[in-house]
Coordinates of C-alpha atoms in Angstrom, one line a residue:
Chain A
X13 CA 0.0 0.0 0.0
X14 CA 1.3 3.4 -1.0
X15 CA 2.2 5.5 2.1
X16 CA 3.3 9.1 1.9
X17 CA 4.1 11.0 5.1
X18 CA 4.8 14.8 5.0
X19 CA 6.6 16.7 7.7
X20 CA 8.2 20.1 8.2
X21 CA 5.2 22.4 8.0
X22 CA 4.6 25.2 10.5
X23 CA 4.3 29.0 11.1
X24 CA 6.9 31.2 9.3
X25 CA 7.2 34.9 8.8
X26 CA 6.9 36.5 5.4
X27 CA 10.2 36.3 3.6
X28 CA 11.2 33.2 5.6
X29 CA 12.1 29.7 4.5
X30 CA 10.8 26.2 5.2
X31 CA 11.7 22.8 4.0
X32 CA 9.1 20.1 3.7
X33 CA 9.9 16.4 3.5
X34 CA 7.9 13.4 2.4
X35 CA 8.7 9.8 3.3
X36 CA 7.5 7.3 0.8
X37 CA 6.9 3.6 1.2
X38 CA 4.9 0.8 -0.3
X39 CA 6.0 1.3 -3.9
X40 CA 9.2 1.7 -5.9
X41 CA 9.8 5.4 -5.3
X42 CA 12.7 5.7 -7.7
X43 CA 10.5 4.6 -10.6
X44 CA 8.0 7.4 -10.5
X45 CA 7.6 11.1 -11.1
X46 CA 6.6 12.8 -7.8
X47 CA 4.7 16.0 -7.2
X48 CA 3.7 18.6 -4.6
X49 CA 0.2 20.0 -4.6
X50 CA -1.2 22.6 -2.2
X51 CA -4.6 23.7 -1.0
X52 CA -5.2 27.1 0.5
X53 CA -7.8 27.2 3.3
X54 CA -11.2 26.8 1.8
X55 CA -9.9 26.7 -1.8
X56 CA -9.2 24.2 -4.5
X57 CA -6.2 22.2 -5.4
X58 CA -3.1 23.8 -7.0
X59 CA -0.2 21.9 -8.5
X60 CA 3.1 23.3 -7.2
X61 CA 5.6 21.3 -9.2
X62 CA 7.0 17.8 -10.0
X63 CA 10.3 16.0 -10.4
X64 CA 11.4 13.2 -12.7
X65 CA 12.5 9.8 -11.4
X66 CA 16.2 10.7 -11.5
X67 CA 15.8 14.4 -10.6
X68 CA 16.9 15.5 -14.0
X69 CA 13.7 17.3 -14.9
X70 CA 11.6 19.6 -12.7
X71 CA 8.6 21.8 -13.4
X72 CA 7.0 24.5 -11.3
X73 CA 3.8 26.6 -11.3
X74 CA 4.7 30.2 -12.3
X75 CA 3.9 31.6 -8.9
X76 CA 6.7 29.6 -7.1
X77 CA 9.4 29.7 -9.8
X78 CA 12.7 31.0 -8.4
X79 CA 11.5 30.6 -4.8
X80 CA 10.7 26.9 -4.4
X81 CA 12.9 23.9 -5.2
X82 CA 11.9 20.3 -5.4
X83 CA 14.4 17.6 -4.9
X84 CA 14.5 13.9 -4.1
X85 CA 16.7 11.2 -2.5
X86 CA 15.9 7.9 -4.0
X87 CA 18.2 6.1 -1.6
X88 CA 16.1 7.4 1.3
X89 CA 12.7 7.2 -0.6
X90 CA 12.2 10.8 0.2
X91 CA 10.9 13.9 -1.6
X92 CA 11.6 17.5 -0.5
X93 CA 10.3 21.0 -1.1
X94 CA 12.5 23.9 -0.2
X95 CA 10.5 27.0 0.1
X96 CA 12.2 30.4 0.2
X97 CA 10.9 34.0 0.2
X98 CA 7.6 32.8 1.5
X99 CA 4.5 35.0 1.1
X100 CA 1.1 35.1 2.8
X101 CA -0.4 33.6 -0.4
X102 CA 1.7 30.5 0.1
X103 CA -0.3 29.6 3.2
X104 CA -1.8 26.2 2.4
X105 CA -1.8 22.5 3.2
X106 CA 1.0 20.9 1.1
X107 CA 0.5 17.4 -0.2
X108 CA 3.1 15.0 -1.4
X109 CA 1.7 13.1 -4.4
X110 CA 2.6 10.0 -6.3
X111 CA 0.8 8.6 -9.3
X112 CA -1.4 6.5 -7.1
X113 CA -1.5 8.2 -3.7
X114 CA -1.5 11.3 -1.6
X115 CA 0.0 12.1 1.7
X116 CA -2.1 13.5 4.6
X117 CA -0.7 16.9 4.0
X118 CA 1.3 19.4 6.2
X119 CA 0.1 22.9 7.0
X120 CA 2.3 25.9 6.1
X121 CA 1.2 29.3 7.5
X122 CA 3.0 32.4 6.4
X123 CA 2.1 35.3 8.8
X124 CA 3.8 37.9 10.9
Chain T
X9 CA -9.7 31.2 -12.4
X10 CA -8.8 27.5 -13.1
X11 CA -7.5 26.3 -16.5
X12 CA -10.0 23.4 -16.4
X13 CA -13.6 24.3 -15.9
X14 CA -15.9 22.4 -13.6
X15 CA -19.4 23.3 -12.3
X16 CA -19.0 24.5 -8.7
X17 CA -21.8 22.2 -7.5
X18 CA -23.8 19.2 -8.3
X19 CA -26.5 17.2 -6.5
X20 CA -28.6 14.1 -6.6
X21 CA -30.7 11.8 -4.6
X22 CA -29.6 8.3 -3.3
X23 CA -29.6 5.8 -6.2
X24 CA -29.5 8.4 -8.9
X25 CA -26.8 8.8 -11.5
X26 CA -24.9 12.1 -11.6
X27 CA -22.2 13.4 -14.0
X28 CA -19.6 16.1 -13.4
X29 CA -18.1 17.8 -16.4
X30 CA -14.6 19.1 -16.9
X31 CA -13.8 21.3 -19.9
X32 CA -10.3 22.2 -21.1
X33 CA -8.4 22.8 -24.3
X34 CA -6.2 21.2 -26.9
X35 CA -3.1 21.7 -24.8
X36 CA -4.4 19.8 -21.8
X37 CA -7.4 17.5 -22.0
X38 CA -7.2 17.4 -25.8
X39 CA -3.7 15.8 -25.7
X40 CA -3.2 14.3 -22.3
X41 CA -4.8 11.9 -19.8
X42 CA -7.5 13.2 -17.4
X43 CA -7.5 12.2 -13.8
X44 CA -10.3 12.6 -11.2
X45 CA -9.8 13.0 -7.4
X46 CA -12.3 12.7 -4.6
X47 CA -11.8 14.8 -1.4
X48 CA -14.1 13.8 1.4
X49 CA -14.6 16.5 4.1
X50 CA -11.5 17.1 6.2
X51 CA -9.4 14.6 4.4
X52 CA -6.7 14.4 1.7
X53 CA -7.7 13.9 -1.9
X54 CA -7.8 10.3 -3.2
X55 CA -7.3 9.1 -6.8
X56 CA -10.6 8.1 -8.2
X57 CA -10.0 7.7 -12.0
X58 CA -6.6 7.7 -13.8
X59 CA -5.8 7.9 -17.5
X60 CA -9.3 9.0 -18.5
X61 CA -11.2 5.9 -17.4
X62 CA -9.1 3.6 -15.3
X63 CA -10.2 2.8 -11.8
X64 CA -7.5 2.1 -9.2
X65 CA -8.1 -1.1 -7.2
X66 CA -10.6 -0.4 -4.4
X67 CA -12.6 2.2 -6.3
X68 CA -16.2 0.9 -6.8
X69 CA -17.4 0.4 -10.4
X70 CA -20.1 3.0 -9.6
X71 CA -17.5 5.5 -10.6
X72 CA -16.5 5.9 -14.3
X73 CA -14.6 8.4 -16.4
X74 CA -14.8 9.3 -20.0
X75 CA -13.1 11.8 -22.4
X76 CA -14.1 13.3 -25.7
X77 CA -12.1 15.9 -27.4
X78 CA -11.3 18.7 -25.0
X79 CA -13.8 17.6 -22.3
X80 CA -14.1 14.9 -19.8
X81 CA -16.8 13.6 -17.5
X82 CA -17.0 11.7 -14.2
X83 CA -20.2 9.6 -13.7
X84 CA -21.4 8.3 -10.4
X85 CA -24.2 5.8 -10.5
X86 CA -26.2 4.4 -7.6
X87 CA -25.4 7.6 -5.6
X88 CA -24.8 7.1 -1.9
X89 CA -24.6 9.5 1.0
X90 CA -20.9 8.7 1.4
X91 CA -20.2 10.1 -2.1
X92 CA -20.8 13.6 -0.8
X93 CA -17.4 15.2 -1.4
X94 CA -15.5 17.6 -3.6
X95 CA -14.4 16.2 -7.0
X96 CA -11.5 17.6 -9.0
X97 CA -10.3 16.9 -12.5
X98 CA -6.7 17.3 -13.6
X99 CA -4.5 17.0 -16.6
X100 CA -1.0 17.9 -17.8
X101 CA -0.9 21.1 -19.9
X102 CA 1.7 21.1 -22.7
X103 CA 1.6 24.9 -23.1
X104 CA 2.1 25.6 -19.4
X105 CA 4.5 22.6 -18.9
X106 CA 2.6 22.0 -15.7
X107 CA -0.3 20.1 -14.2
X108 CA -3.7 21.9 -14.1
X109 CA -6.7 21.3 -11.9
X110 CA -10.3 22.1 -12.3
X111 CA -11.8 24.4 -9.6
X112 CA -13.6 21.5 -8.0
X113 CA -17.3 20.4 -7.9
X114 CA -19.0 20.0 -4.5
X115 CA -21.4 17.1 -4.7
X116 CA -24.4 17.1 -2.4
X117 CA -26.5 14.0 -1.8
X118 CA -30.0 15.2 -1.0

């Protein structure tokens, strides 16, 4: 069974940084593209970005380009999201997503 | 405003069949697979339909997906109270080089 467990969320001031992690199990992590998707309070889903199996290709939504970086460690079955220059509009639950499963999400709140 | 267009709400009575539409363009639905997700209140989304019409194991056959041109639909037959949830469509967009979601449809079982 696919299991994805996010961690690293919390309260951060505008302009600050945060690193999210996702521990994957139950499938061959290194064989799949992985994504981050976020959901602002009371809003719909927004794709943040994704990364190829070997990390050689990455894509991001325009609103986070230059500020967020996705990476992965296939030896540790882990996915990461480094978030810099955070803004109030980045406040959301961030989900780690595989082709067949979603994590439970981790809340990121950007506020002074 | 979402790239993929869904009706904000839908409703039906138990046992009924309801459909939820998802409209896009040639750069997304027209040339890529469509996926559907179900989000029950207070929980994370769950994959309901992959690659236009494939049900992952464990998803009841009451749920079905279809695609035609630049539009897709999710059909739910034999509606149950536990189907009350938000439903989202998604597809890759070649022009944006990114994944796009519909705005979501809130399904109410009357």
